[in-house]
Amino acid sequence: MLNDLKFQEVAERFMQKHISVAPMLDWTDRHCRYFHRLIAPSVWLYTEMVTTGALMHGDMRRFLRHSDEEHPVALQLGGSDTSDLAACAKMGEEAGYDEINLNCGCPSNRVQSGSFGACLMNTPDIVRDGVKAMRDVVDVPVTIKSRIGIDDSPEYTFLEDFVGTVAESGCDTFIIHARKAWLQGLSPKENRDIPPLQYDVVERIKDTFPDLKFPVNGGIRTIEDTKEKLELFDGVMIGREVYQNPWFLREVEKTFYGANDLLGKEEIIEKMISYIKKQHELYETPMKSITRHMIGLFQGVAGARGWRQGISTLAHKPETQPEFLLDIMPR
Ligand SMILES: Cc1cc2nc3c(=O)[nH]c(=O)nc-3n(C[C@H](O)[C@H](O)[C@H](O)COP(=O)(O)O)c2cc1C
């Protein structure tokens, strides 16, 4: 049991593992990442998926914008065209990202019609060539995030073929969401819950490719879960639990990195107030675009409801000053 081990011992054992907050579209934008970083100085953060089309033809600077405080931070790309992937990986590295990750796990229709995301698992040679092209032009690591399979793909051998082929590019890290993506009939949200979690498949792939790294993702919600997965895999990636209950990230940081000088909630709120003011000054960012990510900060604490309601109503009023956060903070 975790309680039997001293925090420092646990931290020493797990320090080298990759612990991260998952890429989540519309959730892990730069404001959210800044907030998560205040809570946890060491975990890796991932951007939302940014498509190569958006970077090649849209406002590239806006899509890549992030704060210095966010590091270490990875840019997740969605795309399949080899030269676009290479160009976008280069843009990401030049913008300062510490890792480029390719999305091979997203099941949404929009992504399928662009032939990327999870359906890329059907064409490992295209992924291998894309990753090779990216690795040829950047020095930062290029990693993959995938599922264990799609639809009725054969159990295990499909993933084995995928990893084996993509690894020919030199990529050595595969973050695996331990469930299949069912591309027909399920919404993206259902695809995060309904296909069953099969961590054993990830264990098997790790045994087959001992020189590659396999952080695992999907359904991790407690410190005990995190510890158990860190024992088995090369890292963990946590999504919804962190977003909905950001203070969980503090427990992760304390337990697995042994940090003991972490900021308290009030200090974090004060720093967020300064951040809100700065973002407004620089980019006219509306306060609500930032405070929406803070709604779960008091999850499970008396007074959480007032905090949530305050954010949902007051943050939308033009006359509200960011200091309102200190007024509605449960004490
Ligand atoms: C709102 C939302 C948006 C997501 N967007 C992305 C995305 O842009 N790229 C990606 O690879 N996965 C995306 N995911 C999937 C997560 O990265 C993660 O794989 C999934 O939520 C399972 O992890 P969890 O059980 O810890 O939440 C998203 C998940 C959520 C909840």
Short mmCIF file of C-alpha atoms and ligand atoms in Angstrom, two decimals:
data_model
loop_
_atom_site.label_atom_id
_atom_site.label_comp_id
_atom_site.label_asym_id
_atom_site.label_seq_id
_atom_site.Cartn_x
_atom_site.Cartn_y
_atom_site.Cartn_z
CA MET A 1 0.00 0.00 0.00
CA LEU A 2 1.14 3.48 -0.83
CA ASN A 3 0.60 4.62 2.75
CA ASP A 4 3.25 2.19 3.91
CA LEU A 5 5.90 3.87 1.83
CA LYS A 6 7.44 7.19 2.67
CA PHE A 7 6.70 9.82 0.01
CA GLN A 8 10.40 10.30 -0.69
CA GLU A 9 10.95 6.61 -1.36
CA VAL A 10 8.07 6.52 -3.80
CA ALA A 11 9.31 9.70 -5.44
CA GLU A 12 12.80 8.28 -5.94
CA ARG A 13 11.41 5.18 -7.58
CA PHE A 14 9.17 7.02 -9.98
CA MET A 15 11.09 10.23 -10.71
CA GLN A 16 12.29 8.99 -14.09
CA LYS A 17 8.83 8.05 -15.32
CA HIS A 18 6.81 10.17 -17.64
CA ILE A 19 3.74 11.55 -15.87
CA SER A 20 1.57 13.84 -17.95
CA VAL A 21 -1.75 15.56 -18.37
CA ALA A 22 -3.48 14.31 -21.54
CA PRO A 23 -4.15 16.46 -24.59
CA MET A 24 -7.82 17.45 -24.46
CA LEU A 25 -9.46 19.50 -27.18
CA ASP A 26 -11.11 22.67 -25.86
CA TRP A 27 -9.82 21.85 -22.36
CA THR A 28 -6.00 21.89 -22.28
CA ASP A 29 -5.58 25.24 -23.97
CA ARG A 30 -2.70 27.46 -22.90
CA HIS A 31 -4.65 29.02 -20.04
CA CYS A 32 -5.51 25.62 -18.63
CA ARG A 33 -1.90 24.49 -18.95
CA TYR A 34 -0.66 27.60 -17.14
CA PHE A 35 -3.09 26.82 -14.31
CA HIS A 36 -2.05 23.15 -14.14
CA ARG A 37 1.59 24.16 -14.10
CA LEU A 38 1.04 26.35 -11.02
CA ILE A 39 -0.32 23.28 -9.25
CA ALA A 40 2.32 20.83 -10.47
CA PRO A 41 5.81 22.01 -11.45
CA SER A 42 7.09 18.68 -12.82
CA VAL A 43 4.44 16.82 -14.82
CA TRP A 44 4.46 17.03 -18.62
CA LEU A 45 1.68 19.00 -20.25
CA TYR A 46 0.22 18.49 -23.72
CA THR A 47 -1.56 20.96 -25.95
CA GLU A 48 -4.93 20.21 -27.42
CA MET A 49 -4.57 18.58 -30.84
CA VAL A 50 -3.62 21.19 -33.43
CA THR A 51 -4.16 20.09 -37.03
CA THR A 52 -1.45 20.54 -39.62
CA GLY A 53 -4.08 22.32 -41.75
CA ALA A 54 -4.63 24.91 -39.02
CA LEU A 55 -0.89 25.55 -38.71
CA MET A 56 -0.17 25.61 -42.45
CA HIS A 57 -3.10 27.80 -43.43
CA GLY A 58 -4.29 29.51 -40.24
CA ASP A 59 -2.89 31.92 -37.69
CA MET A 60 0.14 29.81 -36.81
CA ARG A 61 1.38 32.15 -34.10
CA ARG A 62 -1.92 32.06 -32.27
CA PHE A 63 -2.15 28.25 -32.41
CA LEU A 64 1.37 27.84 -31.05
CA ARG A 65 1.20 30.55 -28.40
CA HIS A 66 2.14 29.46 -24.90
CA SER A 67 3.76 30.88 -21.77
CA ASP A 68 7.35 30.23 -20.70
CA GLU A 69 6.01 28.86 -17.42
CA GLU A 70 4.30 25.92 -19.16
CA HIS A 71 7.48 23.89 -19.81
CA PRO A 72 7.87 20.98 -20.16
CA VAL A 73 5.09 21.12 -22.74
CA ALA A 74 4.41 18.97 -25.81
CA LEU A 75 2.63 20.02 -28.97
CA GLN A 76 0.14 17.45 -30.22
CA LEU A 77 -0.33 17.43 -33.98
CA GLY A 78 -3.15 15.94 -36.00
CA GLY A 79 -2.35 15.19 -39.62
CA SER A 80 -1.07 12.59 -42.06
CA ASP A 81 0.68 14.40 -44.88
CA THR A 82 4.41 13.73 -44.52
CA SER A 83 5.70 17.12 -45.59
CA ASP A 84 3.02 19.03 -43.66
CA LEU A 85 3.86 17.02 -40.53
CA ALA A 86 7.54 17.82 -40.93
CA ALA A 87 6.85 21.52 -41.51
CA CYS A 88 4.53 21.68 -38.47
CA ALA A 89 6.92 19.77 -36.22
CA LYS A 90 9.60 22.31 -37.15
CA MET A 91 7.24 25.18 -36.37
CA GLY A 92 6.50 23.57 -33.02
CA GLU A 93 10.15 23.16 -32.14
CA GLU A 94 10.97 26.71 -33.20
CA ALA A 95 8.09 27.97 -31.07
CA GLY A 96 9.78 26.26 -28.10
CA TYR A 97 7.81 23.04 -27.55
CA ASP A 98 9.72 20.27 -25.77
CA GLU A 99 8.15 17.33 -27.62
CA ILE A 100 6.02 16.78 -30.71
CA ASN A 101 3.28 14.17 -30.37
CA LEU A 102 1.26 12.71 -33.22
CA ASN A 103 -2.39 11.94 -32.57
CA CYS A 104 -3.23 8.39 -33.70
CA GLY A 105 -6.09 7.92 -31.26
CA CYS A 106 -8.83 10.47 -31.87
CA PRO A 107 -12.01 8.87 -33.24
CA SER A 108 -14.11 11.93 -34.22
CA ASN A 109 -15.75 12.11 -37.66
CA ARG A 110 -14.00 15.35 -38.46
CA VAL A 111 -10.69 13.68 -37.84
CA GLN A 112 -11.64 10.56 -39.83
CA SER A 113 -12.62 12.62 -42.86
CA GLY A 114 -9.19 14.23 -42.75
CA SER A 115 -7.66 10.71 -42.56
CA PHE A 116 -5.82 11.21 -39.32
CA GLY A 117 -6.35 10.46 -35.65
CA ALA A 118 -7.26 6.86 -34.80
CA CYS A 119 -7.77 5.77 -38.41
CA LEU A 120 -4.03 6.29 -38.92
CA MET A 121 -3.58 3.03 -37.01
CA ASN A 122 -4.76 1.35 -40.24
CA THR A 123 -1.82 2.76 -42.17
CA PRO A 124 1.29 2.33 -40.02
CA ASP A 125 3.60 2.91 -43.00
CA ILE A 126 2.15 6.41 -43.44
CA VAL A 127 2.69 7.09 -39.74
CA ARG A 128 6.25 5.74 -39.92
CA ASP A 129 7.06 8.00 -42.87
CA GLY A 130 5.45 11.01 -41.19
CA VAL A 131 7.32 10.43 -37.94
CA LYS A 132 10.59 9.89 -39.78
CA ALA A 133 10.09 13.15 -41.68
CA MET A 134 9.42 14.96 -38.39
CA ARG A 135 12.41 13.39 -36.66
CA ASP A 136 14.62 14.40 -39.57
CA VAL A 137 13.89 18.08 -39.01
CA VAL A 138 13.62 18.42 -35.21
CA ASP A 139 15.86 17.59 -32.26
CA VAL A 140 13.07 17.29 -29.67
CA PRO A 141 11.45 13.85 -29.17
CA VAL A 142 8.64 12.85 -31.52
CA THR A 143 6.13 10.57 -29.80
CA ILE A 144 2.90 8.78 -30.69
CA LYS A 145 -0.43 8.65 -28.88
CA SER A 146 -2.62 5.80 -30.04
CA ARG A 147 -5.30 3.35 -28.98
CA ILE A 148 -4.78 -0.44 -28.75
CA GLY A 149 -6.72 -0.96 -31.98
CA ILE A 150 -9.75 0.14 -33.94
CA ASP A 151 -13.14 -1.45 -34.58
CA ASP A 152 -12.73 -5.18 -35.11
CA SER A 153 -8.98 -5.09 -35.64
CA PRO A 154 -7.37 -8.36 -34.47
CA GLU A 155 -6.54 -8.33 -30.77
CA TYR A 156 -2.92 -7.51 -30.07
CA THR A 157 -1.35 -8.38 -33.47
CA PHE A 158 -2.79 -5.18 -34.95
CA LEU A 159 -1.06 -3.10 -32.29
CA GLU A 160 2.11 -5.16 -32.62
CA ASP A 161 2.21 -4.45 -36.38
CA PHE A 162 1.50 -0.78 -35.80
CA VAL A 163 4.22 -0.31 -33.17
CA GLY A 164 6.73 -2.46 -35.05
CA THR A 165 6.31 -0.49 -38.26
CA VAL A 166 6.23 2.96 -36.68
CA ALA A 167 9.29 2.17 -34.55
CA GLU A 168 11.28 1.82 -37.80
CA SER A 169 11.13 5.63 -37.90
CA GLY A 170 13.22 5.76 -34.73
CA CYS A 171 10.27 6.78 -32.55
CA ASP A 172 10.71 5.18 -29.14
CA THR A 173 7.72 6.39 -27.13
CA PHE A 174 4.15 5.23 -27.64
CA ILE A 175 1.57 6.61 -25.23
CA ILE A 176 -1.26 4.12 -25.38
CA HIS A 177 -4.86 4.78 -24.45
CA ALA A 178 -5.64 1.24 -23.37
CA ARG A 179 -8.92 0.80 -25.22
CA LYS A 180 -9.94 0.42 -28.84
CA ALA A 181 -11.51 3.23 -30.82
CA TRP A 182 -14.79 2.19 -32.38
CA LEU A 183 -15.03 4.39 -35.42
CA GLN A 184 -18.59 3.49 -36.34
CA GLY A 185 -21.56 4.35 -34.17
CA LEU A 186 -19.95 5.91 -31.10
CA SER A 187 -19.43 9.59 -30.38
CA PRO A 188 -15.93 10.69 -29.29
CA LYS A 189 -17.24 10.97 -25.74
CA GLU A 190 -18.65 7.42 -25.79
CA ASN A 191 -15.36 6.27 -27.28
CA ARG A 192 -13.63 7.33 -24.06
CA ASP A 193 -15.84 5.11 -21.90
CA ILE A 194 -17.53 2.29 -23.78
CA PRO A 195 -14.73 0.25 -25.41
CA PRO A 196 -13.34 -1.66 -22.42
CA LEU A 197 -9.95 -0.81 -20.95
CA GLN A 198 -7.39 -3.54 -21.69
CA TYR A 199 -4.20 -2.66 -19.86
CA ASP A 200 -3.01 -6.25 -20.38
CA VAL A 201 -2.62 -5.54 -24.10
CA VAL A 202 -0.26 -2.67 -23.26
CA GLU A 203 1.67 -4.92 -20.88
CA ARG A 204 2.08 -7.43 -23.67
CA ILE A 205 3.29 -4.87 -26.17
CA LYS A 206 5.79 -3.60 -23.62
CA ASP A 207 7.13 -7.14 -23.21
CA THR A 208 7.44 -7.53 -26.97
CA PHE A 209 9.34 -4.26 -27.43
CA PRO A 210 11.52 -3.91 -24.31
CA ASP A 211 13.59 -1.10 -25.86
CA LEU A 212 10.58 1.14 -26.47
CA LYS A 213 8.71 3.19 -23.88
CA PHE A 214 5.01 2.76 -23.25
CA PRO A 215 3.32 5.27 -20.97
CA VAL A 216 -0.29 4.22 -20.44
CA ASN A 217 -3.48 6.27 -20.55
CA GLY A 218 -7.15 5.77 -19.83
CA GLY A 219 -9.26 5.54 -16.69
CA ILE A 220 -6.61 6.54 -14.15
CA ARG A 221 -8.35 8.40 -11.34
CA THR A 222 -6.55 7.80 -8.04
CA ILE A 223 -3.05 7.88 -6.58
CA GLU A 224 -3.25 4.12 -6.05
CA ASP A 225 -4.14 3.62 -9.75
CA THR A 226 -1.29 5.90 -10.75
CA LYS A 227 1.20 4.03 -8.62
CA GLU A 228 0.03 0.65 -9.89
CA LYS A 229 0.37 1.77 -13.52
CA LEU A 230 3.78 3.34 -12.90
CA GLU A 231 4.97 -0.03 -11.59
CA LEU A 232 3.92 -1.69 -14.85
CA PHE A 233 4.51 0.94 -17.51
CA ASP A 234 6.95 3.69 -18.48
CA GLY A 235 4.66 6.47 -17.45
CA VAL A 236 1.06 7.52 -17.05
CA MET A 237 -1.04 10.10 -18.83
CA ILE A 238 -4.09 11.35 -16.97
CA GLY A 239 -6.92 13.28 -18.60
CA ARG A 240 -10.37 13.82 -17.19
CA GLU A 241 -9.56 13.35 -13.52
CA VAL A 242 -7.05 16.19 -13.64
CA TYR A 243 -9.34 18.52 -15.52
CA GLN A 244 -12.35 17.86 -13.31
CA ASN A 245 -10.38 17.75 -10.07
CA PRO A 246 -7.17 19.75 -10.65
CA TRP A 247 -6.06 19.36 -7.02
CA PHE A 248 -5.47 15.68 -7.84
CA LEU A 249 -2.46 16.92 -9.78
CA ARG A 250 -1.00 18.27 -6.56
CA GLU A 251 -1.25 14.83 -4.96
CA VAL A 252 0.46 13.37 -8.03
CA GLU A 253 3.24 15.94 -7.82
CA LYS A 254 3.71 15.44 -4.08
CA THR A 255 3.65 11.68 -4.23
CA PHE A 256 5.70 10.94 -7.31
CA TYR A 257 8.12 13.88 -7.42
CA GLY A 258 8.45 14.37 -3.68
CA ALA A 259 7.72 18.08 -3.92
CA ASN A 260 6.98 19.77 -0.61
CA ASP A 261 7.04 23.48 -1.45
CA LEU A 262 3.97 23.53 -3.65
CA LEU A 263 1.67 26.54 -3.87
CA GLY A 264 -1.56 26.57 -1.88
CA LYS A 265 -4.94 27.34 -3.43
CA GLU A 266 -4.96 30.99 -2.40
CA GLU A 267 -1.48 31.60 -3.86
CA ILE A 268 -2.55 29.89 -7.07
CA ILE A 269 -5.63 32.07 -7.28
CA GLU A 270 -3.51 35.19 -6.74
CA LYS A 271 -1.18 34.14 -9.55
CA MET A 272 -4.14 33.42 -11.79
CA ILE A 273 -5.48 36.92 -11.09
CA SER A 274 -2.19 38.42 -12.31
CA TYR A 275 -2.26 36.10 -15.31
CA ILE A 276 -5.84 37.11 -16.21
CA LYS A 277 -4.82 40.78 -16.10
CA LYS A 278 -1.75 40.19 -18.23
CA GLN A 279 -3.65 38.16 -20.84
CA HIS A 280 -6.28 40.86 -21.03
CA GLU A 281 -3.62 43.51 -21.53
CA LEU A 282 -1.74 41.54 -24.17
CA TYR A 283 -4.52 39.84 -26.11
CA GLU A 284 -7.82 41.15 -24.70
CA THR A 285 -8.53 37.60 -23.53
CA PRO A 286 -11.93 37.51 -21.81
CA MET A 287 -11.63 36.49 -18.15
CA LYS A 288 -14.17 33.66 -18.59
CA SER A 289 -11.86 31.92 -21.11
CA ILE A 290 -9.38 31.48 -18.27
CA THR A 291 -11.56 31.00 -15.19
CA ARG A 292 -13.56 28.19 -16.83
CA HIS A 293 -10.61 25.88 -16.28
CA MET A 294 -10.56 26.63 -12.54
CA ILE A 295 -14.10 25.48 -11.86
CA GLY A 296 -13.02 22.13 -10.34
CA LEU A 297 -10.38 23.59 -7.99
CA PHE A 298 -12.51 23.04 -4.89
CA GLN A 299 -13.97 19.69 -5.96
CA GLY A 300 -15.05 17.73 -2.89
CA VAL A 301 -14.54 20.65 -0.50
CA ALA A 302 -17.30 22.44 1.47
CA GLY A 303 -18.29 25.58 -0.45
CA ALA A 304 -17.39 24.14 -3.87
CA ARG A 305 -20.86 24.88 -5.18
CA GLY A 306 -20.60 28.61 -4.44
CA TRP A 307 -17.21 28.69 -6.16
CA ARG A 308 -18.58 26.97 -9.27
CA GLN A 309 -21.65 29.19 -9.38
CA GLY A 310 -19.55 32.31 -8.87
CA ILE A 311 -17.31 31.40 -11.78
CA SER A 312 -20.23 30.47 -14.04
CA THR A 313 -22.03 33.77 -13.43
CA LEU A 314 -19.68 36.55 -12.31
CA ALA A 315 -16.82 35.77 -14.69
CA HIS A 316 -19.17 36.50 -17.59
CA LYS A 317 -20.08 40.02 -16.43
CA PRO A 318 -18.01 42.78 -18.01
CA GLU A 319 -17.85 44.79 -14.79
CA THR A 320 -16.36 41.92 -12.72
CA GLN A 321 -12.73 42.33 -11.70
CA PRO A 322 -10.51 39.22 -11.47
CA GLU A 323 -10.15 39.73 -7.70
CA PHE A 324 -13.69 38.31 -7.37
CA LEU A 325 -12.01 34.91 -7.30
CA LEU A 326 -10.61 35.66 -3.84
CA ASP A 327 -14.05 36.79 -2.65
CA ILE A 328 -15.79 33.58 -3.73
CA MET A 329 -13.01 31.24 -2.65
CA PRO A 330 -14.32 28.78 -0.01
CA ARG A 331 -12.40 29.30 3.25
C1 LIG B 1 -12.69 16.89 -23.75
C2 LIG B 1 -11.67 15.92 -24.26
C3 LIG B 1 -10.94 16.24 -25.39
C4 LIG B 1 -9.95 15.35 -25.87
N1 LIG B 1 -9.16 15.74 -26.93
C5 LIG B 1 -8.09 14.97 -27.27
C6 LIG B 1 -7.12 15.44 -28.21
O1 LIG B 1 -7.17 16.58 -28.70
N2 LIG B 1 -6.11 14.59 -28.54
C7 LIG B 1 -5.99 13.34 -28.01
O2 LIG B 1 -5.05 12.60 -28.31
N3 LIG B 1 -6.88 12.89 -27.10
C8 LIG B 1 -7.91 13.68 -26.71
N4 LIG B 1 -8.76 13.26 -25.73
C9 LIG B 1 -8.53 11.93 -25.08
C10 LIG B 1 -7.62 12.08 -23.86
O3 LIG B 1 -6.34 12.56 -24.23
C11 LIG B 1 -7.47 10.73 -23.14
O4 LIG B 1 -6.90 9.83 -24.04
C12 LIG B 1 -8.80 10.17 -22.67
O5 LIG B 1 -9.58 11.16 -22.03
C13 LIG B 1 -8.59 8.99 -21.72
O6 LIG B 1 -7.86 9.39 -20.57
P1 LIG B 1 -8.61 9.66 -19.15
O7 LIG B 1 -9.46 8.44 -18.86
O8 LIG B 1 -7.52 9.85 -18.16
O9 LIG B 1 -9.47 10.87 -19.34
C14 LIG B 1 -9.74 14.11 -25.24
C15 LIG B 1 -10.50 13.80 -24.09
C16 LIG B 1 -11.43 14.69 -23.59
C17 LIG B 1 -12.20 14.34 -22.34
#
